[in-house]
Tab-separated table of C-alpha atoms in Angstrom:
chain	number	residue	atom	x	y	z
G	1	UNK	CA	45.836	91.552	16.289
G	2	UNK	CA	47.588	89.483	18.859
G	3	UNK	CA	48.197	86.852	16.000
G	4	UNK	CA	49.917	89.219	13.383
G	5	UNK	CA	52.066	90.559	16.371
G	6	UNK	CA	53.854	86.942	16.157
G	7	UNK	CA	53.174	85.907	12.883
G	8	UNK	CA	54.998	88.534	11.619
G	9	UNK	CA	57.992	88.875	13.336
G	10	UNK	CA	57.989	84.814	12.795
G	11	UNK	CA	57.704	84.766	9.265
G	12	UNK	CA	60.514	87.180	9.555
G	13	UNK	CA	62.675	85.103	11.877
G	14	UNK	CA	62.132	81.778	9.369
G	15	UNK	CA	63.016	84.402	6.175
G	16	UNK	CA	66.300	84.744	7.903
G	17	UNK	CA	66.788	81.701	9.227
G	18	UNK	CA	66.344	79.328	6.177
G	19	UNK	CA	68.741	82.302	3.915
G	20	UNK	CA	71.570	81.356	6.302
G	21	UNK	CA	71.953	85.195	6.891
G	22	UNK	CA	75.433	85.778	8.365
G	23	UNK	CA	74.749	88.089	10.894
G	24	UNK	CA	71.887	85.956	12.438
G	25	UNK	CA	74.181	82.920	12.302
G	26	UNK	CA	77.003	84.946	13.816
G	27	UNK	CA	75.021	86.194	16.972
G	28	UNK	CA	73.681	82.313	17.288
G	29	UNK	CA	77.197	81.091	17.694
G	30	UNK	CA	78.213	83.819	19.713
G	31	UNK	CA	75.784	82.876	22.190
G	32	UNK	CA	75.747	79.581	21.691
G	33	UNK	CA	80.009	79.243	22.576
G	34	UNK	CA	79.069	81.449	25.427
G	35	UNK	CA	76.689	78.992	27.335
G	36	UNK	CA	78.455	76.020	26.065
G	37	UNK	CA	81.698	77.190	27.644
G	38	UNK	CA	79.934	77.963	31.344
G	39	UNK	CA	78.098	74.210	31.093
G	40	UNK	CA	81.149	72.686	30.589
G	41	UNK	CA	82.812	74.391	33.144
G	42	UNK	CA	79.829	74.063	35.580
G	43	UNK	CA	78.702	70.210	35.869
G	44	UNK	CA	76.396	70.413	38.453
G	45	UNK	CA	74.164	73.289	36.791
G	46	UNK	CA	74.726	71.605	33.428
G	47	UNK	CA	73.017	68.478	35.091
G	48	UNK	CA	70.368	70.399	36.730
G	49	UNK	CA	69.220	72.198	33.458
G	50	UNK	CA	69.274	68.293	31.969
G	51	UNK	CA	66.813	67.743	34.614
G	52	UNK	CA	64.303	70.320	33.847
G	53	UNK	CA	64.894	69.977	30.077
G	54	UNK	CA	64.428	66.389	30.081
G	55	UNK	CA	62.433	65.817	32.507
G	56	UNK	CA	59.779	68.718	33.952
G	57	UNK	CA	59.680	70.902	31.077
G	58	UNK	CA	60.069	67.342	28.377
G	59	UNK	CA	57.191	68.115	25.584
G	60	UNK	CA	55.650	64.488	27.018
G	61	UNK	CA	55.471	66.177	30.344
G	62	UNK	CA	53.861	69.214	28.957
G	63	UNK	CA	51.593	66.675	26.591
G	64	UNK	CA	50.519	65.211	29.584
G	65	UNK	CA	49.381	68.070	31.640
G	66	UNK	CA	47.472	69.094	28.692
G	67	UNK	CA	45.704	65.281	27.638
G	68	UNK	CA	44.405	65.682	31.393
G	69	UNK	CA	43.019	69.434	30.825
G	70	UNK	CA	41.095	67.953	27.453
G	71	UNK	CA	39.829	64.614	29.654
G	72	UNK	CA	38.892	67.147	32.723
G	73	UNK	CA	36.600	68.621	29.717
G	74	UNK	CA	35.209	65.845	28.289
G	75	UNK	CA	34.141	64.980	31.655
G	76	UNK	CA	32.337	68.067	32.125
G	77	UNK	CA	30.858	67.159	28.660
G	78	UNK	CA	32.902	70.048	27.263
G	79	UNK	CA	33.072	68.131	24.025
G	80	UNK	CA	33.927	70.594	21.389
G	81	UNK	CA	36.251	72.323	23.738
G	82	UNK	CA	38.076	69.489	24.793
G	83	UNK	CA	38.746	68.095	20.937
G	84	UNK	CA	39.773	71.555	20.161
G	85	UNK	CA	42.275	71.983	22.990
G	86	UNK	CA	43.398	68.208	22.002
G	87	UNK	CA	43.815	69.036	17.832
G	88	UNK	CA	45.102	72.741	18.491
G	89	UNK	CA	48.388	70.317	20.660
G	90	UNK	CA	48.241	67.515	18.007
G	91	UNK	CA	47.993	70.052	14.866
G	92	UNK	CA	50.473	72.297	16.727
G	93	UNK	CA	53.008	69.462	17.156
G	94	UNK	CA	52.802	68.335	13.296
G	95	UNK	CA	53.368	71.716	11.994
G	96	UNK	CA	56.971	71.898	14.036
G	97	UNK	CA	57.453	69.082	13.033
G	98	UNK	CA	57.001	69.669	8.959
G	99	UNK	CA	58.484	72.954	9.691
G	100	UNK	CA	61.658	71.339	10.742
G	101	UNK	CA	61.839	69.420	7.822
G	102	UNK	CA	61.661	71.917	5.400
G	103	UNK	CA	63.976	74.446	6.801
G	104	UNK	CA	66.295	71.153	7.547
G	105	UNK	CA	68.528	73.360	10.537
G	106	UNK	CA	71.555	71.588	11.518
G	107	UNK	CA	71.634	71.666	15.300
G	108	UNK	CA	75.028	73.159	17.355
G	109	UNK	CA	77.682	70.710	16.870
G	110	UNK	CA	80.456	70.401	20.251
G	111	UNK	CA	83.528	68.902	20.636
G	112	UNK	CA	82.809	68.400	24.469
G	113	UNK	CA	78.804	68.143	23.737
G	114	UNK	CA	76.962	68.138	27.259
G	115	UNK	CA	73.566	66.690	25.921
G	116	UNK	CA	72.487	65.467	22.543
G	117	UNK	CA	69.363	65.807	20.435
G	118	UNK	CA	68.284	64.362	16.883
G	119	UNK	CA	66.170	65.871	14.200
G	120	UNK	CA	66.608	69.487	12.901
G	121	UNK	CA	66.901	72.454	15.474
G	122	UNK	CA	64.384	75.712	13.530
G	123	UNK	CA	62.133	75.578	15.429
G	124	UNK	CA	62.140	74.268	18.946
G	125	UNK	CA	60.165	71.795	19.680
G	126	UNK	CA	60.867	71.899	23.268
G	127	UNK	CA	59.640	75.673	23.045
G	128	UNK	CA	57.055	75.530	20.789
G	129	UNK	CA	55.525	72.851	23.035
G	130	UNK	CA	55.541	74.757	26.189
G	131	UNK	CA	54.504	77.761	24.633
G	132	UNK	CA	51.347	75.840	23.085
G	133	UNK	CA	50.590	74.374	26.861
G	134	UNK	CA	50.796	77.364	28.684
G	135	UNK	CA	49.044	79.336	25.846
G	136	UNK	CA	45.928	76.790	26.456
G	137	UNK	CA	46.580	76.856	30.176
G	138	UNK	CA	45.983	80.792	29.914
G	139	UNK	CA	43.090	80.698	27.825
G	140	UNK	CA	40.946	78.055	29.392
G	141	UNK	CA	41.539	80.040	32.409
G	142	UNK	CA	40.415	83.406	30.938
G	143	UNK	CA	37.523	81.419	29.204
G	144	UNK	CA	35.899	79.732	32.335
G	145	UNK	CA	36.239	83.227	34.190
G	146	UNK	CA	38.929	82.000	36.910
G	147	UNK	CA	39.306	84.727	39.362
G	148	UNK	CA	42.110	87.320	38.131
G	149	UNK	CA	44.530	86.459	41.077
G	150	UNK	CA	44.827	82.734	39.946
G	151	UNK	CA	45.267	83.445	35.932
G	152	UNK	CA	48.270	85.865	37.403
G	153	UNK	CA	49.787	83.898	39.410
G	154	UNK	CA	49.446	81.143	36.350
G	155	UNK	CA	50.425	83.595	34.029
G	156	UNK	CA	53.537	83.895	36.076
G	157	UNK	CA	54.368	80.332	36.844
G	158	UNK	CA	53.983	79.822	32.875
G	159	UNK	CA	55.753	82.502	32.102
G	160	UNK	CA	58.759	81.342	34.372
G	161	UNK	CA	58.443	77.725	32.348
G	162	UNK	CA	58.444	79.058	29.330
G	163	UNK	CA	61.061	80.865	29.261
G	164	UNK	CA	63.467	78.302	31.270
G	165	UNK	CA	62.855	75.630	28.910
G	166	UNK	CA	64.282	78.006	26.134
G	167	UNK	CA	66.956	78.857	28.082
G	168	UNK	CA	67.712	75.517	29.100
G	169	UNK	CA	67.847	74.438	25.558
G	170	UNK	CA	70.387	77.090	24.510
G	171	UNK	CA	72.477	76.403	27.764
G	172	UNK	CA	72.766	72.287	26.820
G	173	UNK	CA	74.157	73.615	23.332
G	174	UNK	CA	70.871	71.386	21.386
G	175	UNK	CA	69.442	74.496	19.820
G	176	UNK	CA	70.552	78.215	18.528
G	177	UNK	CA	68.695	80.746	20.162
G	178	UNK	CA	66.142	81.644	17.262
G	179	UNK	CA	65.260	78.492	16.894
G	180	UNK	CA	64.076	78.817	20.654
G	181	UNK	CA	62.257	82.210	19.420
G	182	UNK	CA	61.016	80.986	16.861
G	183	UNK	CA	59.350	77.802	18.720
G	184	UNK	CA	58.460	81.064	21.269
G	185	UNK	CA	56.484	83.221	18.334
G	186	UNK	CA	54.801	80.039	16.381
G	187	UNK	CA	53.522	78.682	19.476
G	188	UNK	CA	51.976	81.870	20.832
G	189	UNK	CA	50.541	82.607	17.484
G	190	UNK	CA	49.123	78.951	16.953
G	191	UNK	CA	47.116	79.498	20.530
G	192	UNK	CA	46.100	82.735	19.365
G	193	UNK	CA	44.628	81.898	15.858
G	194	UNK	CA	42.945	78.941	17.385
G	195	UNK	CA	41.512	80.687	20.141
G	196	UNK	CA	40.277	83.217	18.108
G	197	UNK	CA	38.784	81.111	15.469
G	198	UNK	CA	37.212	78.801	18.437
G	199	UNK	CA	35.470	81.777	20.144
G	200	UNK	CA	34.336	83.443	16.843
G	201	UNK	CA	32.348	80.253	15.776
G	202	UNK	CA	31.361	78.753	19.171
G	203	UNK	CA	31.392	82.374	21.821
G	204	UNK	CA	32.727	83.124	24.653
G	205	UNK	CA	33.446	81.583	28.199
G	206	UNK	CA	29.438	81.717	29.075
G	207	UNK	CA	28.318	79.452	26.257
G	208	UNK	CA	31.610	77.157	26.570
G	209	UNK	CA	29.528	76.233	30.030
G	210	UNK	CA	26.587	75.006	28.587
């Protein structure tokens, strides 16, 4: 269920997207112009979201964290797991990637830019990426049985990432905010489809310890 709840609405979002509807290209500029206008006026934030963005939420950063989740398995001989926490970030990376391509989404263009970025904007790879990690994140927790205090207080600091490198995107002017939404929905949904498929054909947390 969980994957139709953001396929759906994604599949939707791209529809609109790559038909250059008017109305969704209106409200992108409107908030675009909106955040551009308060980082140029505010330096000091502006450089402090180019931190986070660039730095602690960067998709390496985020690539990292999760190549030493799939070598923490491998070490616990968690083979299969490991290589399908490794392929669902690889495979997760080249379908943004081919997704950008095709819908070919010219990024915000400034006058006064604040930060720059190459490539096509629909969908964000910056969000996609984080939502991927922290999807993982969440279900390796839920799947080894952590204790439900620790997969909230996760599922909060993940949340709080998640949502700031989206925002911090928008704010720099490098991406429209669907294309953040977009990265948002595909990533959730990739985690969910593979973590569904993975438990269907290899079960649950208590043969993942074997």
């Amino acid at each position: 269920l969980l994957p139709l709840l953001l396929l759906l609405p994604f599949a939707a979002l791209l529809a609109l997207v790559a038909a250059r509807w008017s109305p969704l290209l209106a409200l992108d500029r409107t908030l675009a112009t909106a955040f551009h206008r308060t980082a140029v006026a505010d330096p000091g934030l502006t450089r402090t979201n180019r931190i986070f963005s660039d730095w602690v939420w960067d998709p390496w950063t985020l690539r990292a964290l999760l190549a030493v989740a799939v070598i923490a398995l491998l070490c616990r001989r968690q083979w299969m797991l490991g290589c399908w926490v490794a392929a669902t970030a690889a495979l997760g990376t080249a379908l943004q990637q081919t997704l950008k391509a095709l819908v070919d989404r010219p990024r915000p263009v400034w006058p006064d830019p604040v930060d720059s970025a190459g490539y096509a904007a629909f969908p964000s790879g910056h969000a996609m990426t984080a939502a991927v990690a922290g999807g993982l994140a969440l279900w390796l927790l839920r799947l080894y049985g952590a204790r439900r205090a620790w997969r909230r207080a996760a599922a909060a600091l993940i949340a709080v990432s998640v949502a700031g490198v989206g925002l911090t995107r928008v704010y720099l002017g490098v991406h429209w905010a669907t294309d953040v939404l977009g990265g948002w929905l595909l990533g959730g949904a990739w985690v969910a489809v593979a973590a569904l498929v993975y438990v269907r054909r290899y079960g649950t947390r208590h043969e993942a310890r074997r």
